[in-house]
Amino acid sequence: MTTATGKARFGVVNFPGSNCEKDTLYVIEKVLKAEVDEIWHKETSLKGIDVLVLPGGFSYGDYLRCGSIAKFSPIMKPVIEFAQNGGVVIGICNGFQVLLESGLLPGALISNSSCKFICKDIFVKVERNDTPATRGIEKGAVLKIPIAHHDGNYFCDEKTLETLKANNQIVLRYCDENGNVNQEANPNGSISNIAGICNRQRNIFGLMPHPERNAEKILGNADGLAIFEALAECRTFDS
Amino acid sequence: MKVSVTVSLKEGILDPQGKAVEHALQSLGFNSVKGVRIGKSIEIEMDGSGNQKEAVKDMCLKLLSNPVTENFKINAEPNK
């Protein structure tokens, strides 16, 4: 859909317990200057959205497993349909957990290997720049983005990992500031240093880092903005 | 009728909480401890109607466990 701003129209889902939806809305509306709707989880339809964001937080208090209850929120039915029809969906942190629990992306996020909640800036390497969320970013670029999670340790079985690699679905990997992907730069024990993956069609993307938390220079650096700028160019349903 | 479900991490899945408890037990002098895994116990009160065994299995598959990382065991199976 073409908006007056010429940018994608965003939707940000608000689950009970989400706590990054306001930051995300702020970045899209005030920094990116794109149109955005806040969508309460009880809504049962999505209209005129080009890019849908499942934000970070602690949906349903992280009870049972992170994201496990949010996947049954009424809004998830249209979200799953939207995603399966090629709609661009990005899940940040808890949103990533919801995408995995919903089966929209493969694998799971388990407890950090340190068993601690980690809140700090980390570096990620952009492994591919032909996804809706990384277009325009140089391949191999190193972004400094904060993480804030207890369950960010990406896990999948060997067969799934092989498939992810073969299909080039690993979008972001934890690295050091020079772009070296190694165990020292892995904050949470994620298999193969995975920080973000997409589906085979590339329209569904989940990541643990919080790009909405550093989309303005005043917050240290604005590396996170590049992801939102890429998404702003997406047109799911041209009209 | 009460049904109890145990959800445990699959073999090979890292359990840092279990590791921490294992080390704590060993440092308390429980030298016979060779490993600790922590899971969840879920008790479900049911009204006894319908095919409860199937219902509880369905609950485990849909919500109570994550097949990627967890196994489940229905401990006190309902009558039917």
PDB file of C-alpha atoms in Angstrom:
ATOM      1  CA  MET A   1       0.000   0.000   0.000  1.00  0.00           C
ATOM      2  CA  THR A   2       1.351   3.430  -0.896  1.00  0.00           C
ATOM      3  CA  THR A   3       1.100   5.939   1.914  1.00  0.00           C
ATOM      4  CA  ALA A   4       1.334   9.732   1.782  1.00  0.00           C
ATOM      5  CA  THR A   5       4.900   9.465   3.034  1.00  0.00           C
ATOM      6  CA  GLY A   6       5.853   7.100   0.198  1.00  0.00           C
ATOM      7  CA  LYS A   7       7.001   4.606   2.806  1.00  0.00           C
ATOM      8  CA  ALA A   8       5.634   1.289   3.935  1.00  0.00           C
ATOM      9  CA  ARG A   9       2.751   1.306   6.357  1.00  0.00           C
ATOM     10  CA  PHE A  10       3.759  -0.488   9.553  1.00  0.00           C
ATOM     11  CA  GLY A  11       1.753  -2.323  12.165  1.00  0.00           C
ATOM     12  CA  VAL A  12       3.071  -3.044  15.654  1.00  0.00           C
ATOM     13  CA  VAL A  13       1.282  -5.727  17.655  1.00  0.00           C
ATOM     14  CA  ASN A  14       0.821  -5.132  21.361  1.00  0.00           C
ATOM     15  CA  PHE A  15       0.465  -8.318  23.418  1.00  0.00           C
ATOM     16  CA  PRO A  16      -0.240  -8.157  27.151  1.00  0.00           C
ATOM     17  CA  GLY A  17       3.288  -7.929  28.544  1.00  0.00           C
ATOM     18  CA  SER A  18       4.918  -6.460  25.448  1.00  0.00           C
ATOM     19  CA  ASN A  19       7.160  -3.623  26.604  1.00  0.00           C
ATOM     20  CA  CYS A  20       9.040  -2.472  23.513  1.00  0.00           C
ATOM     21  CA  GLU A  21       6.028  -1.571  21.399  1.00  0.00           C
ATOM     22  CA  LYS A  22       6.205   2.131  22.324  1.00  0.00           C
ATOM     23  CA  ASP A  23       9.903   2.362  21.407  1.00  0.00           C
ATOM     24  CA  THR A  24       9.130   0.630  18.112  1.00  0.00           C
ATOM     25  CA  LEU A  25       6.190   2.936  17.370  1.00  0.00           C
ATOM     26  CA  TYR A  26       8.355   5.944  18.236  1.00  0.00           C
ATOM     27  CA  VAL A  27      11.133   4.895  15.852  1.00  0.00           C
ATOM     28  CA  ILE A  28       8.720   4.249  12.991  1.00  0.00           C
ATOM     29  CA  GLU A  29       6.651   7.388  13.474  1.00  0.00           C
ATOM     30  CA  LYS A  30       9.140   9.978  14.724  1.00  0.00           C
ATOM     31  CA  VAL A  31      12.498   8.822  13.393  1.00  0.00           C
ATOM     32  CA  LEU A  32      11.530   6.995  10.213  1.00  0.00           C
ATOM     33  CA  LYS A  33       8.511   9.261   9.633  1.00  0.00           C
ATOM     34  CA  ALA A  34       6.394   6.425   8.308  1.00  0.00           C
ATOM     35  CA  GLU A  35       2.776   5.618   9.070  1.00  0.00           C
ATOM     36  CA  VAL A  36       2.123   3.037  11.748  1.00  0.00           C
ATOM     37  CA  ASP A  37      -0.788   1.395  13.554  1.00  0.00           C
ATOM     38  CA  GLU A  38      -0.599  -0.018  17.037  1.00  0.00           C
ATOM     39  CA  ILE A  39      -2.527  -3.283  16.943  1.00  0.00           C
ATOM     40  CA  TRP A  40      -3.970  -4.734  20.160  1.00  0.00           C
ATOM     41  CA  HIS A  41      -3.626  -8.507  20.331  1.00  0.00           C
ATOM     42  CA  LYS A  42      -7.413  -8.977  20.501  1.00  0.00           C
ATOM     43  CA  GLU A  43      -7.832  -7.613  16.974  1.00  0.00           C
ATOM     44  CA  THR A  44      -8.861 -10.245  14.458  1.00  0.00           C
ATOM     45  CA  SER A  45      -7.816  -8.648  11.184  1.00  0.00           C
ATOM     46  CA  LEU A  46      -4.957  -6.748   9.595  1.00  0.00           C
ATOM     47  CA  LYS A  47      -5.747  -4.106   7.033  1.00  0.00           C
ATOM     48  CA  GLY A  48      -3.473  -2.119   4.765  1.00  0.00           C
ATOM     49  CA  ILE A  49      -0.265  -3.125   6.527  1.00  0.00           C
ATOM     50  CA  ASP A  50       2.951  -3.582   4.544  1.00  0.00           C
ATOM     51  CA  VAL A  51       5.247  -4.508   7.415  1.00  0.00           C
ATOM     52  CA  LEU A  52       4.182  -6.106  10.660  1.00  0.00           C
ATOM     53  CA  VAL A  53       6.337  -5.958  13.789  1.00  0.00           C
ATOM     54  CA  LEU A  54       6.026  -8.317  16.758  1.00  0.00           C
ATOM     55  CA  PRO A  55       7.833  -6.316  19.428  1.00  0.00           C
ATOM     56  CA  GLY A  56      10.001  -7.263  22.370  1.00  0.00           C
ATOM     57  CA  GLY A  57       8.884  -7.719  25.927  1.00  0.00           C
ATOM     58  CA  PHE A  58       7.450 -10.448  28.087  1.00  0.00           C
ATOM     59  CA  SER A  59       4.162 -11.416  26.479  1.00  0.00           C
ATOM     60  CA  TYR A  60       1.975 -13.193  29.015  1.00  0.00           C
ATOM     61  CA  GLY A  61       4.746 -12.830  31.584  1.00  0.00           C
ATOM     62  CA  ASP A  62       6.894 -15.363  29.681  1.00  0.00           C
ATOM     63  CA  TYR A  63       4.785 -17.969  31.477  1.00  0.00           C
ATOM     64  CA  LEU A  64       5.293 -21.596  30.452  1.00  0.00           C
ATOM     65  CA  ARG A  65       7.790 -20.683  27.685  1.00  0.00           C
ATOM     66  CA  CYS A  66       8.586 -17.318  26.107  1.00  0.00           C
ATOM     67  CA  GLY A  67       6.036 -16.634  23.366  1.00  0.00           C
ATOM     68  CA  SER A  68       4.116 -19.864  23.930  1.00  0.00           C
ATOM     69  CA  ILE A  69       0.849 -18.249  24.982  1.00  0.00           C
ATOM     70  CA  ALA A  70       1.059 -15.226  22.671  1.00  0.00           C
ATOM     71  CA  LYS A  71       0.924 -17.555  19.692  1.00  0.00           C
ATOM     72  CA  PHE A  72      -2.746 -18.157  20.519  1.00  0.00           C
ATOM     73  CA  SER A  73      -3.703 -14.469  20.753  1.00  0.00           C
ATOM     74  CA  PRO A  74      -6.556 -13.648  18.330  1.00  0.00           C
ATOM     75  CA  ILE A  75      -4.291 -11.407  16.227  1.00  0.00           C
ATOM     76  CA  MET A  76      -1.971 -14.334  15.475  1.00  0.00           C
ATOM     77  CA  LYS A  77      -4.439 -15.956  13.095  1.00  0.00           C
ATOM     78  CA  PRO A  78      -4.337 -13.022  10.644  1.00  0.00           C
ATOM     79  CA  VAL A  79      -0.610 -12.564  11.349  1.00  0.00           C
ATOM     80  CA  ILE A  80       0.085 -16.165  10.301  1.00  0.00           C
ATOM     81  CA  GLU A  81      -2.091 -15.761   7.194  1.00  0.00           C
ATOM     82  CA  PHE A  82      -0.351 -12.479   6.341  1.00  0.00           C
ATOM     83  CA  ALA A  83       3.077 -14.102   6.753  1.00  0.00           C
ATOM     84  CA  GLN A  84       2.140 -17.187   4.758  1.00  0.00           C
ATOM     85  CA  ASN A  85       0.870 -14.965   1.948  1.00  0.00           C
ATOM     86  CA  GLY A  86       4.228 -13.235   1.715  1.00  0.00           C
ATOM     87  CA  GLY A  87       3.592 -10.314   4.086  1.00  0.00           C
ATOM     88  CA  VAL A  88       6.739  -8.909   5.675  1.00  0.00           C
ATOM     89  CA  VAL A  89       6.880  -9.802   9.378  1.00  0.00           C
ATOM     90  CA  ILE A  90       9.702  -9.011  11.771  1.00  0.00           C
ATOM     91  CA  GLY A  91       9.852 -10.381  15.302  1.00  0.00           C
ATOM     92  CA  ILE A  92      12.202  -8.668  17.721  1.00  0.00           C
ATOM     93  CA  CYS A  93      13.350 -10.560  20.837  1.00  0.00           C
ATOM     94  CA  ASN A  94      10.064 -11.771  22.359  1.00  0.00           C
ATOM     95  CA  GLY A  95       8.570 -11.315  18.894  1.00  0.00           C
ATOM     96  CA  PHE A  96      11.225 -13.729  17.569  1.00  0.00           C
ATOM     97  CA  GLN A  97      10.216 -16.196  20.277  1.00  0.00           C
ATOM     98  CA  VAL A  98       6.564 -15.852  19.177  1.00  0.00           C
ATOM     99  CA  LEU A  99       7.528 -16.529  15.534  1.00  0.00           C
ATOM    100  CA  LEU A 100       9.376 -19.700  16.562  1.00  0.00           C
ATOM    101  CA  GLU A 101       6.597 -20.905  18.850  1.00  0.00           C
ATOM    102  CA  SER A 102       4.100 -20.291  16.029  1.00  0.00           C
ATOM    103  CA  GLY A 103       6.162 -22.398  13.667  1.00  0.00           C
ATOM    104  CA  LEU A 104       6.662 -19.474  11.263  1.00  0.00           C
ATOM    105  CA  LEU A 105      10.410 -19.899  11.750  1.00  0.00           C
ATOM    106  CA  PRO A 106      12.256 -23.107  12.662  1.00  0.00           C
ATOM    107  CA  GLY A 107      14.033 -23.811  15.953  1.00  0.00           C
ATOM    108  CA  ALA A 108      13.623 -22.531  19.492  1.00  0.00           C
ATOM    109  CA  LEU A 109      15.161 -20.061  21.913  1.00  0.00           C
ATOM    110  CA  ILE A 110      16.309 -21.556  25.189  1.00  0.00           C
ATOM    111  CA  SER A 111      17.895 -20.139  28.328  1.00  0.00           C
ATOM    112  CA  ASN A 112      21.186 -18.253  27.865  1.00  0.00           C
ATOM    113  CA  SER A 113      24.137 -20.546  28.535  1.00  0.00           C
ATOM    114  CA  SER A 114      25.153 -18.273  31.426  1.00  0.00           C
ATOM    115  CA  CYS A 115      21.672 -18.633  32.951  1.00  0.00           C
ATOM    116  CA  LYS A 116      21.714 -14.836  33.319  1.00  0.00           C
ATOM    117  CA  PHE A 117      19.645 -12.028  31.859  1.00  0.00           C
ATOM    118  CA  ILE A 118      22.024 -10.172  29.524  1.00  0.00           C
ATOM    119  CA  CYS A 119      21.488  -6.507  28.720  1.00  0.00           C
ATOM    120  CA  LYS A 120      24.342  -4.980  26.734  1.00  0.00           C
ATOM    121  CA  ASP A 121      25.510  -3.803  23.341  1.00  0.00           C
ATOM    122  CA  ILE A 122      26.727  -6.590  21.089  1.00  0.00           C
ATOM    123  CA  PHE A 123      27.929  -6.793  17.486  1.00  0.00           C
ATOM    124  CA  VAL A 124      26.211  -8.668  14.701  1.00  0.00           C
ATOM    125  CA  LYS A 125      27.433  -9.418  11.210  1.00  0.00           C
ATOM    126  CA  VAL A 126      24.967  -8.972   8.362  1.00  0.00           C
ATOM    127  CA  GLU A 127      25.257 -12.277   6.510  1.00  0.00           C
ATOM    128  CA  ARG A 128      22.880 -11.402   3.709  1.00  0.00           C
ATOM    129  CA  ASN A 129      21.519  -8.151   2.427  1.00  0.00           C
ATOM    130  CA  ASP A 130      18.832  -9.449   0.115  1.00  0.00           C
ATOM    131  CA  THR A 131      16.139  -9.646   2.791  1.00  0.00           C
ATOM    132  CA  PRO A 132      13.452  -7.006   3.384  1.00  0.00           C
ATOM    133  CA  ALA A 133      15.101  -6.076   6.684  1.00  0.00           C
ATOM    134  CA  THR A 134      18.699  -5.837   5.520  1.00  0.00           C
ATOM    135  CA  ARG A 135      18.439  -4.478   2.002  1.00  0.00           C
ATOM    136  CA  GLY A 136      20.710  -1.473   1.596  1.00  0.00           C
ATOM    137  CA  ILE A 137      23.077  -2.633   4.324  1.00  0.00           C
ATOM    138  CA  GLU A 138      26.460  -3.766   3.073  1.00  0.00           C
ATOM    139  CA  LYS A 139      26.950  -7.533   3.163  1.00  0.00           C
ATOM    140  CA  GLY A 140      29.351  -8.379   5.979  1.00  0.00           C
ATOM    141  CA  ALA A 141      28.653  -5.076   7.734  1.00  0.00           C
ATOM    142  CA  VAL A 142      29.002  -5.104  11.519  1.00  0.00           C
ATOM    143  CA  LEU A 143      26.156  -3.496  13.458  1.00  0.00           C
ATOM    144  CA  LYS A 144      26.307  -2.582  17.132  1.00  0.00           C
ATOM    145  CA  ILE A 145      22.877  -3.252  18.633  1.00  0.00           C
ATOM    146  CA  PRO A 146      21.765  -3.936  22.215  1.00  0.00           C
ATOM    147  CA  ILE A 147      20.395  -7.254  23.410  1.00  0.00           C
ATOM    148  CA  ALA A 148      18.244  -7.713  26.519  1.00  0.00           C
ATOM    149  CA  HIS A 149      17.124 -11.259  27.167  1.00  0.00           C
ATOM    150  CA  HIS A 150      17.302 -14.332  29.344  1.00  0.00           C
ATOM    151  CA  ASP A 151      16.191 -16.829  26.699  1.00  0.00           C
ATOM    152  CA  GLY A 152      18.092 -15.865  23.570  1.00  0.00           C
ATOM    153  CA  ASN A 153      20.087 -19.018  23.030  1.00  0.00           C
ATOM    154  CA  TYR A 154      19.039 -20.135  19.557  1.00  0.00           C
ATOM    155  CA  PHE A 155      18.738 -23.881  19.220  1.00  0.00           C
ATOM    156  CA  CYS A 156      17.746 -26.232  16.433  1.00  0.00           C
ATOM    157  CA  ASP A 157      18.640 -29.793  15.528  1.00  0.00           C
ATOM    158  CA  GLU A 158      21.499 -30.523  13.153  1.00  0.00           C
ATOM    159  CA  LYS A 159      19.252 -31.188  10.199  1.00  0.00           C
ATOM    160  CA  THR A 160      17.486 -27.845  10.627  1.00  0.00           C
ATOM    161  CA  LEU A 161      20.837 -26.068  10.942  1.00  0.00           C
ATOM    162  CA  GLU A 162      22.008 -27.659   7.703  1.00  0.00           C
ATOM    163  CA  THR A 163      18.800 -26.505   6.023  1.00  0.00           C
ATOM    164  CA  LEU A 164      19.231 -22.967   7.395  1.00  0.00           C
ATOM    165  CA  LYS A 165      22.771 -22.869   6.020  1.00  0.00           C
ATOM    166  CA  ALA A 166      21.905 -24.455   2.680  1.00  0.00           C
ATOM    167  CA  ASN A 167      19.042 -22.005   2.126  1.00  0.00           C
ATOM    168  CA  ASN A 168      21.056 -19.056   3.372  1.00  0.00           C
ATOM    169  CA  GLN A 169      18.505 -18.285   6.084  1.00  0.00           C
ATOM    170  CA  ILE A 170      20.981 -17.022   8.686  1.00  0.00           C
ATOM    171  CA  VAL A 171      20.737 -13.239   8.450  1.00  0.00           C
ATOM    172  CA  LEU A 172      22.610 -12.028  11.552  1.00  0.00           C
ATOM    173  CA  ARG A 173      25.395 -13.685  13.533  1.00  0.00           C
ATOM    174  CA  TYR A 174      27.035 -12.527  16.741  1.00  0.00           C
ATOM    175  CA  CYS A 175      30.576 -11.328  16.090  1.00  0.00           C
ATOM    176  CA  ASP A 176      33.250  -9.102  17.574  1.00  0.00           C
ATOM    177  CA  GLU A 177      33.623  -5.472  16.530  1.00  0.00           C
ATOM    178  CA  ASN A 178      35.839  -6.497  13.617  1.00  0.00           C
ATOM    179  CA  GLY A 179      33.293  -8.928  12.286  1.00  0.00           C
ATOM    180  CA  ASN A 180      34.948 -12.131  13.504  1.00  0.00           C
ATOM    181  CA  VAL A 181      32.307 -14.710  14.264  1.00  0.00           C
ATOM    182  CA  ASN A 182      33.684 -16.743  17.162  1.00  0.00           C
ATOM    183  CA  GLN A 183      32.723 -18.239  20.491  1.00  0.00           C
ATOM    184  CA  GLU A 184      34.071 -15.264  22.478  1.00  0.00           C
ATOM    185  CA  ALA A 185      31.634 -12.993  20.644  1.00  0.00           C
ATOM    186  CA  ASN A 186      28.676 -15.268  21.308  1.00  0.00           C
ATOM    187  CA  PRO A 187      26.778 -13.745  24.251  1.00  0.00           C
ATOM    188  CA  ASN A 188      24.228 -16.461  24.926  1.00  0.00           C
ATOM    189  CA  GLY A 189      25.402 -19.798  23.522  1.00  0.00           C
ATOM    190  CA  SER A 190      23.384 -19.646  20.301  1.00  0.00           C
ATOM    191  CA  ILE A 191      24.153 -22.422  17.874  1.00  0.00           C
ATOM    192  CA  SER A 192      26.406 -21.150  15.065  1.00  0.00           C
ATOM    193  CA  ASN A 193      26.302 -17.645  16.670  1.00  0.00           C
ATOM    194  CA  ILE A 194      22.816 -17.137  15.257  1.00  0.00           C
ATOM    195  CA  ALA A 195      21.294 -13.774  16.180  1.00  0.00           C
ATOM    196  CA  GLY A 196      18.639 -13.620  13.462  1.00  0.00           C
ATOM    197  CA  ILE A 197      17.129 -15.889  10.831  1.00  0.00           C
ATOM    198  CA  CYS A 198      14.569 -15.616   8.067  1.00  0.00           C
ATOM    199  CA  ASN A 199      12.310 -18.124   6.363  1.00  0.00           C
ATOM    200  CA  ARG A 200      13.204 -19.489   2.974  1.00  0.00           C
ATOM    201  CA  GLN A 201      11.053 -16.892   1.200  1.00  0.00           C
ATOM    202  CA  ARG A 202      12.777 -14.193   3.309  1.00  0.00           C
ATOM    203  CA  ASN A 203       9.569 -12.318   4.254  1.00  0.00           C
ATOM    204  CA  ILE A 204       9.626 -13.528   7.877  1.00  0.00           C
ATOM    205  CA  PHE A 205      12.554 -12.392   9.987  1.00  0.00           C
ATOM    206  CA  GLY A 206      13.278 -12.890  13.671  1.00  0.00           C
ATOM    207  CA  LEU A 207      16.169 -11.442  15.655  1.00  0.00           C
ATOM    208  CA  MET A 208      17.200 -11.194  19.302  1.00  0.00           C
ATOM    209  CA  PRO A 209      18.914  -7.753  19.189  1.00  0.00           C
ATOM    210  CA  HIS A 210      16.730  -4.652  19.628  1.00  0.00           C
ATOM    211  CA  PRO A 211      17.230  -2.315  16.634  1.00  0.00           C
ATOM    212  CA  GLU A 212      14.474  -0.028  17.968  1.00  0.00           C
ATOM    213  CA  ARG A 213      16.670   0.780  20.953  1.00  0.00           C
ATOM    214  CA  ASN A 214      19.438   2.399  18.968  1.00  0.00           C
ATOM    215  CA  ALA A 215      17.854   4.075  15.992  1.00  0.00           C
ATOM    216  CA  GLU A 216      19.030   7.575  16.957  1.00  0.00           C
ATOM    217  CA  LYS A 217      22.574   8.882  17.413  1.00  0.00           C
ATOM    218  CA  ILE A 218      21.642  10.433  20.748  1.00  0.00           C
ATOM    219  CA  LEU A 219      21.347   6.879  22.082  1.00  0.00           C
ATOM    220  CA  GLY A 220      24.973   6.063  21.302  1.00  0.00           C
ATOM    221  CA  ASN A 221      24.756   4.954  17.721  1.00  0.00           C
ATOM    222  CA  ALA A 222      21.999   4.627  15.157  1.00  0.00           C
ATOM    223  CA  ASP A 223      22.905   1.232  13.718  1.00  0.00           C
ATOM    224  CA  GLY A 224      19.421  -0.108  14.392  1.00  0.00           C
ATOM    225  CA  LEU A 225      17.827   2.452  12.087  1.00  0.00           C
ATOM    226  CA  ALA A 226      19.252   0.730   8.982  1.00  0.00           C
ATOM    227  CA  ILE A 227      16.903  -2.203   9.571  1.00  0.00           C
ATOM    228  CA  PHE A 228      13.836   0.038   9.834  1.00  0.00           C
ATOM    229  CA  GLU A 229      14.940   2.033   6.782  1.00  0.00           C
ATOM    230  CA  ALA A 230      15.158  -1.190   4.790  1.00  0.00           C
ATOM    231  CA  LEU A 231      11.709  -2.262   5.969  1.00  0.00           C
ATOM    232  CA  ALA A 232      10.252   1.133   5.021  1.00  0.00           C
ATOM    233  CA  GLU A 233      10.936   0.278   1.381  1.00  0.00           C
ATOM    234  CA  CYS A 234       8.796  -2.864   1.515  1.00  0.00           C
ATOM    235  CA  ARG A 235       5.501  -2.964  -0.299  1.00  0.00           C
ATOM    236  CA  THR A 236       3.637  -6.120   0.519  1.00  0.00           C
ATOM    237  CA  PHE A 237       0.399  -5.214  -1.134  1.00  0.00           C
ATOM    238  CA  ASP A 238       0.775  -2.564  -3.796  1.00  0.00           C
ATOM    239  CA  SER A 239      -2.467  -0.780  -4.442  1.00  0.00           C
TER     240      SER A 239
ATOM    241  CA  MET B   1      -9.847 -35.678  38.282  1.00  0.00           C
ATOM    242  CA  LYS B   2      -6.278 -34.494  38.402  1.00  0.00           C
ATOM    243  CA  VAL B   3      -3.837 -35.184  35.605  1.00  0.00           C
ATOM    244  CA  SER B   4      -0.165 -34.529  36.020  1.00  0.00           C
ATOM    245  CA  VAL B   5       2.180 -33.785  33.153  1.00  0.00           C
ATOM    246  CA  THR B   6       5.970 -33.687  33.375  1.00  0.00           C
ATOM    247  CA  VAL B   7       7.777 -31.635  30.760  1.00  0.00           C
ATOM    248  CA  SER B   8      11.514 -32.226  30.540  1.00  0.00           C
ATOM    249  CA  LEU B   9      14.283 -30.946  28.306  1.00  0.00           C
ATOM    250  CA  LYS B  10      15.370 -33.320  25.573  1.00  0.00           C
ATOM    251  CA  GLU B  11      18.711 -34.997  25.928  1.00  0.00           C
ATOM    252  CA  GLY B  12      21.492 -32.792  24.657  1.00  0.00           C
ATOM    253  CA  ILE B  13      19.612 -29.541  25.291  1.00  0.00           C
ATOM    254  CA  LEU B  14      21.622 -27.288  27.544  1.00  0.00           C
ATOM    255  CA  ASP B  15      20.067 -26.863  30.984  1.00  0.00           C
ATOM    256  CA  PRO B  16      22.055 -24.117  32.730  1.00  0.00           C
ATOM    257  CA  GLN B  17      19.664 -24.131  35.680  1.00  0.00           C
ATOM    258  CA  GLY B  18      20.196 -27.864  36.165  1.00  0.00           C
ATOM    259  CA  LYS B  19      23.963 -27.363  35.853  1.00  0.00           C
ATOM    260  CA  ALA B  20      23.925 -24.640  38.514  1.00  0.00           C
ATOM    261  CA  VAL B  21      21.944 -26.850  40.910  1.00  0.00           C
ATOM    262  CA  GLU B  22      24.256 -29.789  40.157  1.00  0.00           C
ATOM    263  CA  HIS B  23      27.302 -27.713  41.085  1.00  0.00           C
ATOM    264  CA  ALA B  24      25.575 -26.376  44.198  1.00  0.00           C
ATOM    265  CA  LEU B  25      24.722 -29.904  45.348  1.00  0.00           C
ATOM    266  CA  GLN B  26      28.280 -31.054  44.734  1.00  0.00           C
ATOM    267  CA  SER B  27      29.695 -28.099  46.651  1.00  0.00           C
ATOM    268  CA  LEU B  28      27.375 -29.035  49.543  1.00  0.00           C
ATOM    269  CA  GLY B  29      29.186 -32.339  49.680  1.00  0.00           C
ATOM    270  CA  PHE B  30      26.714 -34.503  47.763  1.00  0.00           C
ATOM    271  CA  ASN B  31      29.513 -36.156  45.857  1.00  0.00           C
ATOM    272  CA  SER B  32      27.279 -38.863  44.451  1.00  0.00           C
ATOM    273  CA  VAL B  33      25.486 -36.313  42.248  1.00  0.00           C
ATOM    274  CA  LYS B  34      26.377 -36.954  38.609  1.00  0.00           C
ATOM    275  CA  GLY B  35      23.850 -34.750  36.886  1.00  0.00           C
ATOM    276  CA  VAL B  36      20.739 -32.617  37.421  1.00  0.00           C
ATOM    277  CA  ARG B  37      18.062 -31.768  34.862  1.00  0.00           C
ATOM    278  CA  ILE B  38      15.213 -29.443  35.725  1.00  0.00           C
ATOM    279  CA  GLY B  39      11.800 -29.775  34.152  1.00  0.00           C
ATOM    280  CA  LYS B  40       8.248 -28.683  34.849  1.00  0.00           C
ATOM    281  CA  SER B  41       5.394 -30.386  36.550  1.00  0.00           C
ATOM    282  CA  ILE B  42       1.924 -29.283  35.492  1.00  0.00           C
ATOM    283  CA  GLU B  43      -1.196 -30.400  37.305  1.00  0.00           C
ATOM    284  CA  ILE B  44      -4.468 -30.179  35.432  1.00  0.00           C
ATOM    285  CA  GLU B  45      -7.860 -30.508  37.065  1.00  0.00           C
ATOM    286  CA  MET B  46     -10.346 -32.016  34.617  1.00  0.00           C
ATOM    287  CA  ASP B  47     -14.071 -32.587  34.773  1.00  0.00           C
ATOM    288  CA  GLY B  48     -13.883 -36.189  33.606  1.00  0.00           C
ATOM    289  CA  SER B  49     -15.851 -35.747  30.387  1.00  0.00           C
ATOM    290  CA  GLY B  50     -14.781 -36.829  26.896  1.00  0.00           C
ATOM    291  CA  ASN B  51     -11.616 -38.632  25.910  1.00  0.00           C
ATOM    292  CA  GLN B  52      -9.278 -37.124  28.470  1.00  0.00           C
ATOM    293  CA  LYS B  53      -6.202 -39.059  27.462  1.00  0.00           C
ATOM    294  CA  GLU B  54      -6.424 -37.663  23.952  1.00  0.00           C
ATOM    295  CA  ALA B  55      -7.245 -34.195  25.298  1.00  0.00           C
ATOM    296  CA  VAL B  56      -4.186 -34.089  27.575  1.00  0.00           C
ATOM    297  CA  LYS B  57      -1.925 -35.366  24.803  1.00  0.00           C
ATOM    298  CA  ASP B  58      -3.314 -32.656  22.547  1.00  0.00           C
ATOM    299  CA  MET B  59      -2.647 -30.035  25.243  1.00  0.00           C
ATOM    300  CA  CYS B  60       0.960 -31.211  25.486  1.00  0.00           C
ATOM    301  CA  LEU B  61       1.454 -31.036  21.730  1.00  0.00           C
ATOM    302  CA  LYS B  62      -0.256 -27.672  21.275  1.00  0.00           C
ATOM    303  CA  LEU B  63       0.858 -25.701  24.288  1.00  0.00           C
ATOM    304  CA  LEU B  64       2.402 -27.437  27.282  1.00  0.00           C
ATOM    305  CA  SER B  65       5.612 -28.571  25.573  1.00  0.00           C
ATOM    306  CA  ASN B  66       7.774 -27.394  22.697  1.00  0.00           C
ATOM    307  CA  PRO B  67       8.597 -30.385  20.473  1.00  0.00           C
ATOM    308  CA  VAL B  68      11.880 -28.773  19.403  1.00  0.00           C
ATOM    309  CA  THR B  69      13.383 -28.826  22.874  1.00  0.00           C
ATOM    310  CA  GLU B  70      11.139 -30.770  25.232  1.00  0.00           C
ATOM    311  CA  ASN B  71       9.614 -34.179  25.923  1.00  0.00           C
ATOM    312  CA  PHE B  72       6.419 -34.679  27.898  1.00  0.00           C
ATOM    313  CA  LYS B  73       5.085 -37.496  30.022  1.00  0.00           C
ATOM    314  CA  ILE B  74       1.513 -37.841  31.184  1.00  0.00           C
ATOM    315  CA  ASN B  75       1.916 -39.237  34.693  1.00  0.00           C
ATOM    316  CA  ALA B  76      -1.540 -39.966  36.006  1.00  0.00           C
ATOM    317  CA  GLU B  77      -3.508 -40.926  33.002  1.00  0.00           C
ATOM    318  CA  PRO B  78      -7.234 -40.360  33.172  1.00  0.00           C
ATOM    319  CA  ASN B  79      -9.583 -43.339  33.218  1.00  0.00           C
ATOM    320  CA  LYS B  80     -10.579 -43.379  29.599  1.00  0.00           C
TER     321      LYS B  80
END
